[in-house]
PDB file of C-alpha atoms in Angstrom:
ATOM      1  CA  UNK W  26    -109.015 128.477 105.955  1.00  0.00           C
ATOM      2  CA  UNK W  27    -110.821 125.735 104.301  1.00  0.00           C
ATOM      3  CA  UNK W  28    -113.547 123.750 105.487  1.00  0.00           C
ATOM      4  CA  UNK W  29    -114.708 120.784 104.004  1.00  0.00           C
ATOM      5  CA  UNK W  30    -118.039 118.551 103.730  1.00  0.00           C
ATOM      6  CA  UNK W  31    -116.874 114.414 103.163  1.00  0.00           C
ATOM      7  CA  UNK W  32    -120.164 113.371 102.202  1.00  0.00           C
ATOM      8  CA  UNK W  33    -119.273 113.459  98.253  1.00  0.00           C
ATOM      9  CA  UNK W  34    -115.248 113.650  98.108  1.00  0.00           C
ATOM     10  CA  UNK W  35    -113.094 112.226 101.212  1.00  0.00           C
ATOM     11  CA  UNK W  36    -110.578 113.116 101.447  1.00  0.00           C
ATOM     12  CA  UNK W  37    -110.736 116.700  99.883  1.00  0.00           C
ATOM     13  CA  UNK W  38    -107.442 117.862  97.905  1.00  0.00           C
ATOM     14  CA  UNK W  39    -107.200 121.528  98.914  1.00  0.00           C
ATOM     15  CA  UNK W  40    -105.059 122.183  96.243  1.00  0.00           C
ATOM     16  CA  UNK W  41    -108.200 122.600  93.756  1.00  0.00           C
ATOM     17  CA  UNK W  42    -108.695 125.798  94.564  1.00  0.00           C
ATOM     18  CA  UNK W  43    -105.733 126.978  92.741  1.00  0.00           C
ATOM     19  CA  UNK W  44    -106.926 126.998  89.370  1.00  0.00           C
ATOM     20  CA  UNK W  45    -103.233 126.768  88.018  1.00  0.00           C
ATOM     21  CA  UNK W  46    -102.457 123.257  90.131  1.00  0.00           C
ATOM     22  CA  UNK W  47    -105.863 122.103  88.866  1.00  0.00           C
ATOM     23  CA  UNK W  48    -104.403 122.694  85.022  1.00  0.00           C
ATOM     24  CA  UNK W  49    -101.430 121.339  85.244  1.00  0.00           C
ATOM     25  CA  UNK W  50    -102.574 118.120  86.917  1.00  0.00           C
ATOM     26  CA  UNK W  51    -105.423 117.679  83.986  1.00  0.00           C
ATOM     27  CA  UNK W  52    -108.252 118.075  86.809  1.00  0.00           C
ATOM     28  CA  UNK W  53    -109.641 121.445  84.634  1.00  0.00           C
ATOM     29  CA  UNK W  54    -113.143 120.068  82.991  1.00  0.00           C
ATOM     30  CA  UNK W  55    -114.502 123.170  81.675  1.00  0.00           C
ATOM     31  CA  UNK W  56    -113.005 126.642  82.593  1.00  0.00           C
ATOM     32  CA  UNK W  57    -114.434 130.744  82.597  1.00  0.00           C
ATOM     33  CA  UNK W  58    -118.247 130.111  83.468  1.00  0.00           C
ATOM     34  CA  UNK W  59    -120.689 133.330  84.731  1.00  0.00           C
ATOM     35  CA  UNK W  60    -117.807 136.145  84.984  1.00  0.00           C
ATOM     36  CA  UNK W  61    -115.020 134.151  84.459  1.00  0.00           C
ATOM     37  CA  UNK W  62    -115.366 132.704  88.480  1.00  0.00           C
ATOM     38  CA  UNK W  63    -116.066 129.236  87.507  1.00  0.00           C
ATOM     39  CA  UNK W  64    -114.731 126.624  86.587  1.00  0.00           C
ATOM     40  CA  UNK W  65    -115.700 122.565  86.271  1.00  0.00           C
ATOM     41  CA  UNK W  66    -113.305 119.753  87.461  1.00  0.00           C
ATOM     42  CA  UNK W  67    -112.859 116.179  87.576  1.00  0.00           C
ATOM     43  CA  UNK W  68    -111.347 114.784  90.528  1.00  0.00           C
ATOM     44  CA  UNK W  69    -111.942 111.042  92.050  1.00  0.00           C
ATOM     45  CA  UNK W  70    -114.592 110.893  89.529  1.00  0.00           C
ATOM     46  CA  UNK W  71    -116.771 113.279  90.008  1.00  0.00           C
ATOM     47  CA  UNK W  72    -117.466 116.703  88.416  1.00  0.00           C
ATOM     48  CA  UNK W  73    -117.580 119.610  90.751  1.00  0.00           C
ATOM     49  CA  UNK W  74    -117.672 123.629  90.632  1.00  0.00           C
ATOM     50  CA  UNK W  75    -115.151 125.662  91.590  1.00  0.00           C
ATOM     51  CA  UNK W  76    -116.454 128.869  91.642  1.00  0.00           C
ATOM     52  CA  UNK W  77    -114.370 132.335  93.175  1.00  0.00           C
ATOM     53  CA  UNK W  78    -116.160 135.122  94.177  1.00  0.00           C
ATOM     54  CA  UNK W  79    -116.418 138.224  92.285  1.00  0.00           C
ATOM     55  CA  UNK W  80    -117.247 141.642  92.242  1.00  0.00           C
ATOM     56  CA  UNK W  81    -119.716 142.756  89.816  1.00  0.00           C
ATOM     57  CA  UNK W  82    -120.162 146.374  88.434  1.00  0.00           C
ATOM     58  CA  UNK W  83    -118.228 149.530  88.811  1.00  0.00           C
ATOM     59  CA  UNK W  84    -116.592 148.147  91.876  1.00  0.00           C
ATOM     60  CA  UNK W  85    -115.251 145.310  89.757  1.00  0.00           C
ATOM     61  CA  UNK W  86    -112.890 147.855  88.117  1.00  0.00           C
ATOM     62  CA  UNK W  87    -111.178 148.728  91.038  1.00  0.00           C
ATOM     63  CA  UNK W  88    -111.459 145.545  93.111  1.00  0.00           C
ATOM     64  CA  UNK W  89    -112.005 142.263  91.603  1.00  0.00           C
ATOM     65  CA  UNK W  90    -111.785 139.708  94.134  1.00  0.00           C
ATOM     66  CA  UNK W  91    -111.382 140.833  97.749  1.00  0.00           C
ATOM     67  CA  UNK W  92    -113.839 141.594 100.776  1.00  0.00           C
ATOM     68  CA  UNK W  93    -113.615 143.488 103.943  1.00  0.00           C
ATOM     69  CA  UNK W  94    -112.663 140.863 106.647  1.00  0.00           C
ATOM     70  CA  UNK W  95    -115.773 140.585 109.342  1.00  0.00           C
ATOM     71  CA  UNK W  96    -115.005 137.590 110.809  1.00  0.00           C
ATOM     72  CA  UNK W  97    -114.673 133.745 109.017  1.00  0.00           C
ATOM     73  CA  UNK W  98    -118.777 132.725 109.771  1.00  0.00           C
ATOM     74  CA  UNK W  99    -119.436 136.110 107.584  1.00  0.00           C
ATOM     75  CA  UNK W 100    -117.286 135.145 104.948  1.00  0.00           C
ATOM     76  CA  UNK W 101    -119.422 134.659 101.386  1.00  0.00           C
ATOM     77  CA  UNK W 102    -118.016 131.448 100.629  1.00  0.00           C
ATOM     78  CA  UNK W 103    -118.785 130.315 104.458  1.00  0.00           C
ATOM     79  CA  UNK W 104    -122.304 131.773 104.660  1.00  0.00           C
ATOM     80  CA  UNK W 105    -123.294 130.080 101.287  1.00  0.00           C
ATOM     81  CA  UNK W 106    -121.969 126.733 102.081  1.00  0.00           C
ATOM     82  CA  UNK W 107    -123.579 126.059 105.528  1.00  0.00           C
ATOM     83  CA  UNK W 108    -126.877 127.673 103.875  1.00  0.00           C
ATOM     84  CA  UNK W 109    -126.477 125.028 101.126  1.00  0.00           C
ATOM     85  CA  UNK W 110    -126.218 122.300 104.285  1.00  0.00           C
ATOM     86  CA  UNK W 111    -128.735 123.388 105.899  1.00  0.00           C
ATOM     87  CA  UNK W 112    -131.244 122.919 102.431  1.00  0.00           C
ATOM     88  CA  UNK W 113    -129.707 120.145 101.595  1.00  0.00           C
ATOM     89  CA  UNK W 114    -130.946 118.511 104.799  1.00  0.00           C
ATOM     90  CA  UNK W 115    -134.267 119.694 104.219  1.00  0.00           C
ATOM     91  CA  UNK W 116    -134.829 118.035 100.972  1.00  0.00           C
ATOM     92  CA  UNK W 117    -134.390 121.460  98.786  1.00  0.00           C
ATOM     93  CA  UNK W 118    -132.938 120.425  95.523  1.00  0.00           C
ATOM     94  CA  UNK W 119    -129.701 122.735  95.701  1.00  0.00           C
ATOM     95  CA  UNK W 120    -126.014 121.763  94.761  1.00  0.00           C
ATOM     96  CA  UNK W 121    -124.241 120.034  97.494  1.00  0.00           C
ATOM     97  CA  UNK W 122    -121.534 122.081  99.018  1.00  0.00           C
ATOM     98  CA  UNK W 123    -118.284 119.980  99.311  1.00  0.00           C
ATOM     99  CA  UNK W 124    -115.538 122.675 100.212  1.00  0.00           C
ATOM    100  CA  UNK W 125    -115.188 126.458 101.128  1.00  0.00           C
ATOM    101  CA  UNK W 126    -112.058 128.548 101.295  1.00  0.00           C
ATOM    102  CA  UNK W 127    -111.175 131.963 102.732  1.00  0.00           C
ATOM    103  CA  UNK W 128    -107.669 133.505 102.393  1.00  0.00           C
ATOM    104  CA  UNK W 129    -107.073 136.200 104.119  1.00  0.00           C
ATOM    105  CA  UNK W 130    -105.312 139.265 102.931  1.00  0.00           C
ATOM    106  CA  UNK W 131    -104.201 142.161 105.131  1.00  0.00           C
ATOM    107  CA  UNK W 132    -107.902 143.382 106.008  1.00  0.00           C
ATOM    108  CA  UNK W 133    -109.582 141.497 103.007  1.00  0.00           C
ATOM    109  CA  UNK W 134    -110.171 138.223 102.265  1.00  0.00           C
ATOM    110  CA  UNK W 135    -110.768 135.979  98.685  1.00  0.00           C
ATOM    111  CA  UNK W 136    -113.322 133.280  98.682  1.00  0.00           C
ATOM    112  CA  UNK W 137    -114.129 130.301  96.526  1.00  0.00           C
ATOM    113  CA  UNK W 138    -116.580 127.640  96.936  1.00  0.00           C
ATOM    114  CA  UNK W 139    -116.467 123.890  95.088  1.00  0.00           C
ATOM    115  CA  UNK W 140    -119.894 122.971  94.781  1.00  0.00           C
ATOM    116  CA  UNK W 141    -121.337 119.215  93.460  1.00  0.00           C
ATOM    117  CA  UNK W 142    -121.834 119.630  89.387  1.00  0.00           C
ATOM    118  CA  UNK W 143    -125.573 119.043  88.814  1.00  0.00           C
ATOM    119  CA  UNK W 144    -125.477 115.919  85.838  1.00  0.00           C
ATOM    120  CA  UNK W 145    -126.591 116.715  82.749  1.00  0.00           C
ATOM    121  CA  UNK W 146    -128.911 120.145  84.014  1.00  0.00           C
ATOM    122  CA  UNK W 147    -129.030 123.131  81.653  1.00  0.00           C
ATOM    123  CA  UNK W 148    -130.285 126.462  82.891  1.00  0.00           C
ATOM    124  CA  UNK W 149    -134.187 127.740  81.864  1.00  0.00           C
ATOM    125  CA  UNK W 150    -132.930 130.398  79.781  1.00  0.00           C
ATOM    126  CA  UNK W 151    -131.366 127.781  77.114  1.00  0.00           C
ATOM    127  CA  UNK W 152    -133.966 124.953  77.063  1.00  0.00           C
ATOM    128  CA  UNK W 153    -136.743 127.685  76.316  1.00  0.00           C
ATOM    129  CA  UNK W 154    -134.603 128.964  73.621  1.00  0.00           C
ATOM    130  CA  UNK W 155    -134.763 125.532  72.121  1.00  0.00           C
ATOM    131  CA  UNK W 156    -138.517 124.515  72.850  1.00  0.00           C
ATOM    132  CA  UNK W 157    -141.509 125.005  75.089  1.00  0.00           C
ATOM    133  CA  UNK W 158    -141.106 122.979  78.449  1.00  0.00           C
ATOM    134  CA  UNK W 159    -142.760 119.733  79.236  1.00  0.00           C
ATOM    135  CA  UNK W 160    -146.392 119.829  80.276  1.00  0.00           C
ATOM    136  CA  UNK W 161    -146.454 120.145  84.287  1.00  0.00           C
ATOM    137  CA  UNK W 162    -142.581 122.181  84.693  1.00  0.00           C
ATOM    138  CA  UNK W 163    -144.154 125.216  85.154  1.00  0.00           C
ATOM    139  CA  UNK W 164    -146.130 124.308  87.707  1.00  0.00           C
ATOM    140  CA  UNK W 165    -143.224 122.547  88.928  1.00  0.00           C
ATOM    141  CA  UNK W 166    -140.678 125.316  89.039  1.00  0.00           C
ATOM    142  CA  UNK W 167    -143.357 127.611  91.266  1.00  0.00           C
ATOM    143  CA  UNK W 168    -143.555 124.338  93.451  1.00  0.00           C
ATOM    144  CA  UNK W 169    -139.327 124.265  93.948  1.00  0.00           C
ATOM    145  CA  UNK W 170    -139.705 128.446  94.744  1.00  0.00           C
ATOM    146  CA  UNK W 171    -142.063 128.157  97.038  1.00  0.00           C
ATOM    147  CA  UNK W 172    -140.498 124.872  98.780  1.00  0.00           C
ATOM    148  CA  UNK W 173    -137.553 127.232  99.025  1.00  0.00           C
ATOM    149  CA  UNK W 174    -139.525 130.260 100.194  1.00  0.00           C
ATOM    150  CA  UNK W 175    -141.305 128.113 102.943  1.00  0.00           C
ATOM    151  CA  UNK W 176    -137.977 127.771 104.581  1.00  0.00           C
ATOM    152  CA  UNK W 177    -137.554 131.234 104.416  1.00  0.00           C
ATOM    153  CA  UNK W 178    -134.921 131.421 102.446  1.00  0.00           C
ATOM    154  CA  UNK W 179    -134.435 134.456 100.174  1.00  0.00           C
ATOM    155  CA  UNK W 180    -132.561 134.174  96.585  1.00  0.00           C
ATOM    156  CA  UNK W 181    -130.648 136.901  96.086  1.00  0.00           C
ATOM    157  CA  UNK W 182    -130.401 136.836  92.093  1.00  0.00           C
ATOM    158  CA  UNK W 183    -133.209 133.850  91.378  1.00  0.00           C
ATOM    159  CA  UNK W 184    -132.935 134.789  87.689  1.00  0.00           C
ATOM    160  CA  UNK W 185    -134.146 132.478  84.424  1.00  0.00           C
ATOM    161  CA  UNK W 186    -130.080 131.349  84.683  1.00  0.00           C
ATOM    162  CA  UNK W 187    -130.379 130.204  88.126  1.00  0.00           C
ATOM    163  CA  UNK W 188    -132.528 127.827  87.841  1.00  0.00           C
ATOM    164  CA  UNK W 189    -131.749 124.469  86.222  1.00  0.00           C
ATOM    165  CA  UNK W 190    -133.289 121.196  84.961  1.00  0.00           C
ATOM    166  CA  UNK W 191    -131.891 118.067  84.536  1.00  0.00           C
ATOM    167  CA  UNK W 192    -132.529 115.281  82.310  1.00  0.00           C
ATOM    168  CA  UNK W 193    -134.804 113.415  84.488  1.00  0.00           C
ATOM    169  CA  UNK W 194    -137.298 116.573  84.208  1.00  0.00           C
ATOM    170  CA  UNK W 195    -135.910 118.087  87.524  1.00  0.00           C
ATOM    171  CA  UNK W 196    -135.483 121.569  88.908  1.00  0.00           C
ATOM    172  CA  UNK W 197    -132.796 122.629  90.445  1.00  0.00           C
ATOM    173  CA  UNK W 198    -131.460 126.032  92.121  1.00  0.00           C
ATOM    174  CA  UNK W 199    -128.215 127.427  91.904  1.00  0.00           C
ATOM    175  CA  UNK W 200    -125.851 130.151  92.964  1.00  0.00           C
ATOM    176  CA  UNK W 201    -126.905 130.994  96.695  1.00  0.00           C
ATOM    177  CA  UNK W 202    -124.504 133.744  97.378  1.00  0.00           C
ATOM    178  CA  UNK W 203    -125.684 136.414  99.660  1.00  0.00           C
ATOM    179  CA  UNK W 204    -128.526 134.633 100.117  1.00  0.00           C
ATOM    180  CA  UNK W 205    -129.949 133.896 103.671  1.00  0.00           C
ATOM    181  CA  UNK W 206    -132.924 132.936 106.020  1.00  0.00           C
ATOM    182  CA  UNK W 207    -134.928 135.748 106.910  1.00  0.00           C
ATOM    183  CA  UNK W 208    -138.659 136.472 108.264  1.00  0.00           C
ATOM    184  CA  UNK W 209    -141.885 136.380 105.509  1.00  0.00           C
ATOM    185  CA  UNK W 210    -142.409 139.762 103.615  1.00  0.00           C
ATOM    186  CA  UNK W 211    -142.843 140.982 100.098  1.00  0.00           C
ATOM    187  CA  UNK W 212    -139.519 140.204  99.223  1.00  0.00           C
ATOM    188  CA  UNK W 213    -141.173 136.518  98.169  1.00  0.00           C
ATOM    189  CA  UNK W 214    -143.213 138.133  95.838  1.00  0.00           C
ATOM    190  CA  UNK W 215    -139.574 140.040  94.927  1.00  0.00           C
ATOM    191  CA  UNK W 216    -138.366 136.695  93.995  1.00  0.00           C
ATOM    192  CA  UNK W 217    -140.602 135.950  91.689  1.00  0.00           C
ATOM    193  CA  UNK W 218    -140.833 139.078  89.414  1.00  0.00           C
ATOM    194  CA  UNK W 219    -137.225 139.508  89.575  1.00  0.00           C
ATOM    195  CA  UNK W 220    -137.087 136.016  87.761  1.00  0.00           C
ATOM    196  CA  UNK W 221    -140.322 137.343  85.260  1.00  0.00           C
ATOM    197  CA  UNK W 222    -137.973 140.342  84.650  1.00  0.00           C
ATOM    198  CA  UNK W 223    -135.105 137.775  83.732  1.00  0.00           C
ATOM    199  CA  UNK W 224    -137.101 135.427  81.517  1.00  0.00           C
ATOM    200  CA  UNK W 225    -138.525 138.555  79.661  1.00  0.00           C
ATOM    201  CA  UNK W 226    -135.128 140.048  79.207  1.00  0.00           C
ATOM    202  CA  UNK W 227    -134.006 136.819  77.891  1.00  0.00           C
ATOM    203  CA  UNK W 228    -136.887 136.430  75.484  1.00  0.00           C
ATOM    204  CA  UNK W 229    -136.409 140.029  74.225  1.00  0.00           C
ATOM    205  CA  UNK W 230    -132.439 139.215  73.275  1.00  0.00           C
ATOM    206  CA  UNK W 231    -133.787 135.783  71.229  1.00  0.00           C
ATOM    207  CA  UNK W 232    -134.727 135.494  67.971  1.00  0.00           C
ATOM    208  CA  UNK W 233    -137.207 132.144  69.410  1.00  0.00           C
ATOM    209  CA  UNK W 234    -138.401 132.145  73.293  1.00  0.00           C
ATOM    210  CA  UNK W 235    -140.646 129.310  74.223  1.00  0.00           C
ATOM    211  CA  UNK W 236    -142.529 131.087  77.247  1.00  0.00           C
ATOM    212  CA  UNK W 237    -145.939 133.017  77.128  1.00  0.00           C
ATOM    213  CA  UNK W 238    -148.179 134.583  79.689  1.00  0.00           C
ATOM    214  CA  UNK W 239    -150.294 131.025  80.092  1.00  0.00           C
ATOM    215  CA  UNK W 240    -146.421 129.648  81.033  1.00  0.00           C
ATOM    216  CA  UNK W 241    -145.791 132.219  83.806  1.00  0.00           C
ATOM    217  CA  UNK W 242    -149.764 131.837  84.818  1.00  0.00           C
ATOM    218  CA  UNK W 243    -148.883 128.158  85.582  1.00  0.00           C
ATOM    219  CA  UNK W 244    -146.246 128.956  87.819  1.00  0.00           C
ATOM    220  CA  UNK W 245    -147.712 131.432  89.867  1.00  0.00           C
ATOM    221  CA  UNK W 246    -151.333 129.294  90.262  1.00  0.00           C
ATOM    222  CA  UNK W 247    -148.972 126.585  91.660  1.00  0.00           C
ATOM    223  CA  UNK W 248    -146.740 128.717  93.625  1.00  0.00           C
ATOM    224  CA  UNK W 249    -149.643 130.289  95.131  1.00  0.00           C
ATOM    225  CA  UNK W 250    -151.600 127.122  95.294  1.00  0.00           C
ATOM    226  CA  UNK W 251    -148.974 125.209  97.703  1.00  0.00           C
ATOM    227  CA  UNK W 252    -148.869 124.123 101.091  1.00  0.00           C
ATOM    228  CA  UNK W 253    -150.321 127.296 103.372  1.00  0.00           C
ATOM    229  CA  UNK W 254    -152.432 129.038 100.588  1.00  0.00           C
ATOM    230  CA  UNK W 255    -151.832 132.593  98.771  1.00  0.00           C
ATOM    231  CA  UNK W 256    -148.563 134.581 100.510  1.00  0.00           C
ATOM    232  CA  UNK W 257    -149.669 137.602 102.154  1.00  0.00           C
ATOM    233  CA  UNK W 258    -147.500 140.686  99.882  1.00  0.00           C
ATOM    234  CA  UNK W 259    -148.652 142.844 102.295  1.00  0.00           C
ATOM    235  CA  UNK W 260    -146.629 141.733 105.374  1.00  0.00           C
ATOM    236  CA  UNK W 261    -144.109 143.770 106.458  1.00  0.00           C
ATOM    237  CA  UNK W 262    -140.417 142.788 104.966  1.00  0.00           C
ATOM    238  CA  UNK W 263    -138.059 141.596 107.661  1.00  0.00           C
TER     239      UNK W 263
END
């Protein structure tokens, strides 16, 4: 089952999720991003993301690519790409979601999403390899985190590699699966020093890491700082 958002690409070709049609007719951009579940086309000129979904871990040995069927609406690829629509609509600055696909085997199912490409965006982890950010992004990524978090939506890997800028100075977030809504709690805070543990891990691999305490101090004063005041890390996680 596919189902399909016109807003970037009408009509859709649901062919592009087979990776193999995609090749052959020259619409394969880029191929074997994050896992090997990703890959960047070109088709009716513009650059999208096909990404499958895939097991991580021990689990990945023994099952790659398939999920216990629950139901379509519990589907990965469905959940992430009505949670994309909904934050779209309210002004989050997330990839559009243009197609998702479920294919149903026996009890399993595969999944695969095709996402809008974000234009010339790199992820955190690479520009700070490169150079310190420019004055105010900090302050500006705590702002996009806690715009998110407002909505109550919780990132389930909001790591250094999820989050992108473009060229224009913009941040972006990426890669919403399992993510959902869910009720205030300490899993905000959660968020935010799982992506500390990310940037640190990433500076401790590089032999140059343009982030220091004053960096992450930024973003926390602002994340803190906006709309309703300080979050409350003592309420009790939904």
């Amino acid at each position: 089952m596919i189902r399909c958002n016109s807003e970037l690409i009408d009509p859709i070709e649901p062919r592009l999720f087979d990776v193999d049609w995609s090749r052959a007719n020259g619409y394969i951009h880029q191929s074997g991003m994050g896992r090997g579940g990703a890959h960047i086309l070109k088709f009716s000129g513009h650059y999208v993301v096909l990404r499958f979904f895939l097991r991580g871990g021990i689990m990945r040995k023994v099952n790659r690519d398939r999920y216990l069927r629950l139901g379509e609406k519990r589907s990965r690829s469905f959940r992430e790409y009505e949670l994309l629509r909904w934050m779209n609509s309210q002004g989050l600055r997330v990839p559009r979601p243009i197609a998702a696909m479920t294919a149903p085997t026996g009890f399993f199912y595969r999944a695969a999403i095709i996402l809008e490409c974000i234009p010339q965006a790199r992820t955190l982890a690479d520009i700070l390899k490169e150079g310190p950010l420019p004055n105010g992004m900090w302050s500006d990524i705590g702002k996009t985190i806690r715009d998110m978090h407002e909505l109550r939506v919780f990132h389930a890997d909001l790591n250094c590699r999820n989050v992108l800028i473009d060229d224009a100075d913009r941040v972006w977030l990426i890669d919403f699966d399992k993510s959902h809504r869910r009720k205030r709690g300490r899993w905000m805070m959660q968020n935010i020093e799982r992506l500390r543990r990310s940037l640190l891990k990433e500076r401790g691999m590089a032999a140059e890491f343009w982030m220091d305490d004053r960096d992450w101090s930024q973003l926390v004063t602002t994340y803190q700082a906006s709309h309703d005041g300080r979050i409350d890390v003592s309420a009790k996680q939904a």
